[in-house]
């Protein structure tokens, strides 16, 4: 069920990006709207980003095998990192195009181009909310990355709408300077998208580098472990994200006189407690150390 929901969301995102790319480039070329052409090329990058997210999610859903005993969860993180790079490239492209447009004669605006930009804005906002909700529910790094990609498009569409809208107002009231509102807005948006790409890329990089989960989560695991009466001491407790799931590693001290069967039952109890309380935990590795009264 979870896999079906995530794949449906990514397919909707992919199809939407293809349609929006075609609309923006067609309308942009027809009515000579440079901002829509630029936004359409940006959307073409989104098609690649959505395809990357889809491929990484397909790989991450595969079960563990001999070569990948911890599963394939990091494929989603790698996909998110690639999407962050694509976003950064799109931001640099938009910034360059916007700065270049400041030194060129302003083009004539058309209301159809404005309508296309507004439709893109509304469509992308709906996609962002929908994809982010599913991504957070499933803790899917690939879907969350796709949602942020939609958010970057929302920013770009706001810039296009404002720019074309200002140009239309300027033409109507005779204020030619307003035609340059679009490139100015584009420069601002490129910084916002670049910031978004940096934050998303940094998070993905941290996970790929085995960064520990936050201390609050570690303390929650520790509290569950301490609730098992036989545990005398927590010698070491670590946890790390592995894509859409978490791996927990615990070294715990129990009485050295316990039997192997008793130790096994304690380990199983701890695993069940943590996994029951935290659905995002996929594996709990428990190592028992001997503890003596003296």
Coordinates of N, CA, C and O in Angstrom, one line a residue, residues 109 162-176 178-179:
X109 N 4.7 41.8 -23.3 CA 4.1 40.8 -22.6 C 2.7 40.4 -23.2 O 2.1 41.2 -24.0
X162 N 4.6 37.4 -11.5 CA 4.8 38.8 -11.2 C 5.4 39.6 -12.3 O 5.0 40.7 -12.6
X163 N 6.5 39.0 -12.9 CA 7.2 39.6 -14.0 C 6.3 40.0 -15.2 O 6.2 41.1 -15.7
X164 N 5.5 39.0 -15.6 CA 4.6 39.2 -16.8 C 3.5 40.2 -16.4 O 3.1 41.0 -17.2
X165 N 3.0 40.0 -15.1 CA 1.9 40.9 -14.7 C 2.4 42.3 -14.6 O 1.7 43.2 -15.1
X166 N 3.6 42.6 -14.1 CA 4.1 43.9 -14.1 C 4.3 44.5 -15.5 O 4.0 45.7 -15.8
X167 N 4.8 43.6 -16.4 CA 5.0 44.1 -17.8 C 3.6 44.5 -18.4 O 3.5 45.5 -19.2
X168 N 2.6 43.7 -18.2 CA 1.2 44.0 -18.7 C 0.7 45.3 -18.1 O 0.2 46.2 -18.8
X169 N 0.9 45.5 -16.8 CA 0.5 46.8 -16.2 C 1.3 48.0 -16.8 O 0.8 49.0 -17.1
X170 N 2.6 47.7 -16.9 CA 3.5 48.8 -17.5 C 3.0 49.2 -18.9 O 3.0 50.4 -19.3
X171 N 2.7 48.2 -19.7 CA 2.2 48.5 -21.1 C 0.9 49.2 -21.1 O 0.7 50.1 -21.9
X172 N 0.0 48.8 -20.2 CA -1.3 49.5 -20.1 C -1.2 50.9 -19.7 O -1.9 51.8 -20.2
X173 N -0.4 51.2 -18.7 CA -0.3 52.5 -18.1 C 0.9 53.3 -18.6 O 1.1 54.5 -18.2
X174 N 1.7 52.7 -19.5 CA 2.8 53.5 -20.0 C 4.1 53.5 -19.2 O 4.9 54.5 -19.3
X175 N 4.3 52.6 -18.3 CA 5.5 52.5 -17.4 C 6.4 51.4 -18.0 O 6.3 50.3 -17.6
X176 N 7.3 51.8 -18.9 CA 8.2 50.8 -19.5 C 9.1 50.1 -18.6 O 9.5 49.0 -18.8
X178 N 8.5 48.9 -15.8 CA 7.9 47.7 -15.1 C 8.2 46.4 -15.9 O 8.1 45.3 -15.3
X179 N 8.6 46.5 -17.2 CA 8.9 45.4 -18.0 C 10.1 44.6 -17.4 O 10.3 43.4 -17.7

